[in-house]
Amino acid sequence: MGVAELVREFEWLSETGAPRVAAWVDRHPALAGCVNLADVVEAVRTDPDPVLQALLREVGAGCLLAARVVLQTMLPKMIVMSRSDRGAFVMDYVAQLWLRILAYPLDRRPRRIAANLALDTLKAVQAERRPGVVLLEPHRFAELPGMVAPDPPRETRGLLRTALDRGLVDPHTHAVLTSVYAEGCSDKEAAGRYGVSPVTIQRRCQRGVRILSAHAVELADAL
């Protein structure tokens, strides 16, 4: 997925997001007057901290759509940051931003939220380039006991979809894992598809498999 796909995805989400926005408005005065997701994005631009606080409260309650709205509001900043970074692509920034949104410590850092997210994302992208990263070979995915049989594209898709639905992996990690382990893309092919480097693909796979391994029993029971 690239920036264009993210924009199209958000447009699609906006077509069905009005009921969720109405529920947010009932709970958060900062969102008063918002009818659809585009209104929420505009509200962030007008009065960032109160609106982002409201959205992040919803994220903390498990609402991934709220996280997606925060990401959308930050997308222009991610594009600008990536253009000045020769060692990373825009989707590297987007993926790290998504993780920062999901884990943002709102109670400790309720002010300058957008700036904090941008800085945390930059630090995370830079940290990925530090030496000592252990790269994961694709065949390691089949080592998860009791979860994946040899050459199981259908089962693998189901496993990864379950992990996504349960919030164990973010949408970008899910997409990368699906490309590599269900569709058989090479690191280079997946890198071209998502606009990142092959090393970044391997890092995503490593992180994703580590998460799946930690939740192996839960996922096996759900399949």
PDB file of N, CA, C and O in Angstrom, residues 64 99 102 159-171 173 207-208 211-212 214-216 218-219:
ATOM      1  N   LEU A  64     -10.072   1.315  15.904  1.00  0.00           N
ATOM      2  CA  LEU A  64      -9.021   1.492  14.902  1.00  0.00           C
ATOM      3  C   LEU A  64      -9.381   2.557  13.872  1.00  0.00           C
ATOM      4  O   LEU A  64      -8.495   3.133  13.253  1.00  0.00           O
ATOM      5  N   LEU A  99       2.056   2.660  14.644  1.00  0.00           N
ATOM      6  CA  LEU A  99       2.407   2.054  15.926  1.00  0.00           C
ATOM      7  C   LEU A  99       2.450   3.095  17.034  1.00  0.00           C
ATOM      8  O   LEU A  99       2.020   2.828  18.167  1.00  0.00           O
ATOM      9  N   LEU A 102      -1.169   3.944  18.103  1.00  0.00           N
ATOM     10  CA  LEU A 102      -1.794   2.895  18.917  1.00  0.00           C
ATOM     11  C   LEU A 102      -1.257   2.878  20.341  1.00  0.00           C
ATOM     12  O   LEU A 102      -1.969   2.468  21.263  1.00  0.00           O
ATOM     13  N   LEU A 159      -5.034 -16.949   9.120  1.00  0.00           N
ATOM     14  CA  LEU A 159      -4.271 -16.647  10.317  1.00  0.00           C
ATOM     15  C   LEU A 159      -3.956 -15.158  10.406  1.00  0.00           C
ATOM     16  O   LEU A 159      -4.158 -14.518  11.453  1.00  0.00           O
ATOM     17  N   LEU A 160      -3.469 -14.615   9.301  1.00  0.00           N
ATOM     18  CA  LEU A 160      -3.093 -13.202   9.302  1.00  0.00           C
ATOM     19  C   LEU A 160      -4.312 -12.298   9.453  1.00  0.00           C
ATOM     20  O   LEU A 160      -4.253 -11.254  10.121  1.00  0.00           O
ATOM     21  N   ARG A 161      -5.417 -12.685   8.836  1.00  0.00           N
ATOM     22  CA  ARG A 161      -6.638 -11.891   8.963  1.00  0.00           C
ATOM     23  C   ARG A 161      -7.124 -11.891  10.412  1.00  0.00           C
ATOM     24  O   ARG A 161      -7.574 -10.862  10.938  1.00  0.00           O
ATOM     25  N   THR A 162      -7.030 -13.047  11.069  1.00  0.00           N
ATOM     26  CA  THR A 162      -7.423 -13.134  12.470  1.00  0.00           C
ATOM     27  C   THR A 162      -6.543 -12.241  13.332  1.00  0.00           C
ATOM     28  O   THR A 162      -7.023 -11.545  14.233  1.00  0.00           O
ATOM     29  N   ALA A 163      -5.242 -12.242  13.060  1.00  0.00           N
ATOM     30  CA  ALA A 163      -4.322 -11.388  13.808  1.00  0.00           C
ATOM     31  C   ALA A 163      -4.670  -9.915  13.620  1.00  0.00           C
ATOM     32  O   ALA A 163      -4.616  -9.115  14.566  1.00  0.00           O
ATOM     33  N   LEU A 164      -5.043  -9.536  12.395  1.00  0.00           N
ATOM     34  CA  LEU A 164      -5.437  -8.153  12.122  1.00  0.00           C
ATOM     35  C   LEU A 164      -6.732  -7.808  12.841  1.00  0.00           C
ATOM     36  O   LEU A 164      -6.836  -6.762  13.493  1.00  0.00           O
ATOM     37  N   ASP A 165      -7.733  -8.688  12.734  1.00  0.00           N
ATOM     38  CA  ASP A 165      -9.033  -8.425  13.356  1.00  0.00           C
ATOM     39  C   ASP A 165      -8.921  -8.287  14.864  1.00  0.00           C
ATOM     40  O   ASP A 165      -9.686  -7.542  15.491  1.00  0.00           O
ATOM     41  N   ARG A 166      -7.979  -9.006  15.459  1.00  0.00           N
ATOM     42  CA  ARG A 166      -7.799  -8.946  16.906  1.00  0.00           C
ATOM     43  C   ARG A 166      -6.863  -7.825  17.335  1.00  0.00           C
ATOM     44  O   ARG A 166      -6.557  -7.681  18.528  1.00  0.00           O
ATOM     45  N   GLY A 167      -6.378  -7.044  16.381  1.00  0.00           N
ATOM     46  CA  GLY A 167      -5.518  -5.919  16.704  1.00  0.00           C
ATOM     47  C   GLY A 167      -4.107  -6.297  17.093  1.00  0.00           C
ATOM     48  O   GLY A 167      -3.383  -5.489  17.674  1.00  0.00           O
ATOM     49  N   LEU A 168      -3.689  -7.526  16.746  1.00  0.00           N
ATOM     50  CA  LEU A 168      -2.339  -7.962  17.089  1.00  0.00           C
ATOM     51  C   LEU A 168      -1.308  -7.359  16.150  1.00  0.00           C
ATOM     52  O   LEU A 168      -0.152  -7.141  16.548  1.00  0.00           O
ATOM     53  N   VAL A 169      -1.683  -7.127  14.902  1.00  0.00           N
ATOM     54  CA  VAL A 169      -0.802  -6.476  13.940  1.00  0.00           C
ATOM     55  C   VAL A 169      -1.542  -5.315  13.303  1.00  0.00           C
ATOM     56  O   VAL A 169      -2.766  -5.329  13.199  1.00  0.00           O
ATOM     57  N   ASP A 170      -0.812  -4.308  12.879  1.00  0.00           N
ATOM     58  CA  ASP A 170      -1.415  -3.158  12.226  1.00  0.00           C
ATOM     59  C   ASP A 170      -1.670  -3.479  10.751  1.00  0.00           C
ATOM     60  O   ASP A 170      -1.141  -4.461  10.218  1.00  0.00           O
ATOM     61  N   PRO A 171      -2.487  -2.681  10.060  1.00  0.00           N
ATOM     62  CA  PRO A 171      -2.819  -2.988   8.669  1.00  0.00           C
ATOM     63  C   PRO A 171      -1.608  -3.085   7.748  1.00  0.00           C
ATOM     64  O   PRO A 171      -1.591  -3.924   6.840  1.00  0.00           O
ATOM     65  N   THR A 173       1.549  -3.985   8.540  1.00  0.00           N
ATOM     66  CA  THR A 173       2.246  -5.237   8.817  1.00  0.00           C
ATOM     67  C   THR A 173       1.460  -6.412   8.264  1.00  0.00           C
ATOM     68  O   THR A 173       2.034  -7.351   7.692  1.00  0.00           O
ATOM     69  N   ARG A 207       9.212  -8.560  12.968  1.00  0.00           N
ATOM     70  CA  ARG A 207       8.355  -8.065  14.034  1.00  0.00           C
ATOM     71  C   ARG A 207       7.010  -8.777  14.021  1.00  0.00           C
ATOM     72  O   ARG A 207       6.480  -9.166  15.072  1.00  0.00           O
ATOM     73  N   GLY A 208       6.445  -8.959  12.830  1.00  0.00           N
ATOM     74  CA  GLY A 208       5.142  -9.598  12.732  1.00  0.00           C
ATOM     75  C   GLY A 208       5.155 -11.035  13.219  1.00  0.00           C
ATOM     76  O   GLY A 208       4.263 -11.468  13.958  1.00  0.00           O
ATOM     77  N   ILE A 211       5.285 -11.275  16.945  1.00  0.00           N
ATOM     78  CA  ILE A 211       3.975 -11.040  17.561  1.00  0.00           C
ATOM     79  C   ILE A 211       3.090 -12.280  17.422  1.00  0.00           C
ATOM     80  O   ILE A 211       2.433 -12.711  18.374  1.00  0.00           O
ATOM     81  N   LEU A 212       3.074 -12.870  16.223  1.00  0.00           N
ATOM     82  CA  LEU A 212       2.260 -14.059  16.010  1.00  0.00           C
ATOM     83  C   LEU A 212       2.709 -15.206  16.910  1.00  0.00           C
ATOM     84  O   LEU A 212       1.876 -15.948  17.447  1.00  0.00           O
ATOM     85  N   ALA A 214       4.072 -14.958  19.815  1.00  0.00           N
ATOM     86  CA  ALA A 214       3.682 -14.659  21.195  1.00  0.00           C
ATOM     87  C   ALA A 214       2.209 -14.942  21.443  1.00  0.00           C
ATOM     88  O   ALA A 214       1.796 -15.173  22.583  1.00  0.00           O
ATOM     89  N   HIS A 215       1.401 -14.927  20.367  1.00  0.00           N
ATOM     90  CA  HIS A 215      -0.044 -15.145  20.501  1.00  0.00           C
ATOM     91  C   HIS A 215      -0.465 -16.432  19.794  1.00  0.00           C
ATOM     92  O   HIS A 215      -1.615 -16.549  19.351  1.00  0.00           O
ATOM     93  N   ALA A 216       0.444 -17.385  19.702  1.00  0.00           N
ATOM     94  CA  ALA A 216       0.181 -18.606  18.934  1.00  0.00           C
ATOM     95  C   ALA A 216      -1.039 -19.355  19.437  1.00  0.00           C
ATOM     96  O   ALA A 216      -1.882 -19.808  18.660  1.00  0.00           O
ATOM     97  N   GLU A 218      -3.633 -18.258  21.235  1.00  0.00           N
ATOM     98  CA  GLU A 218      -4.838 -17.472  20.982  1.00  0.00           C
ATOM     99  C   GLU A 218      -5.275 -17.596  19.520  1.00  0.00           C
ATOM    100  O   GLU A 218      -6.457 -17.793  19.222  1.00  0.00           O
ATOM    101  N   LEU A 219      -4.334 -17.471  18.610  1.00  0.00           N
ATOM    102  CA  LEU A 219      -4.653 -17.536  17.182  1.00  0.00           C
ATOM    103  C   LEU A 219      -5.077 -18.932  16.776  1.00  0.00           C
ATOM    104  O   LEU A 219      -6.011 -19.112  15.981  1.00  0.00           O
TER     105      LEU A 219
END
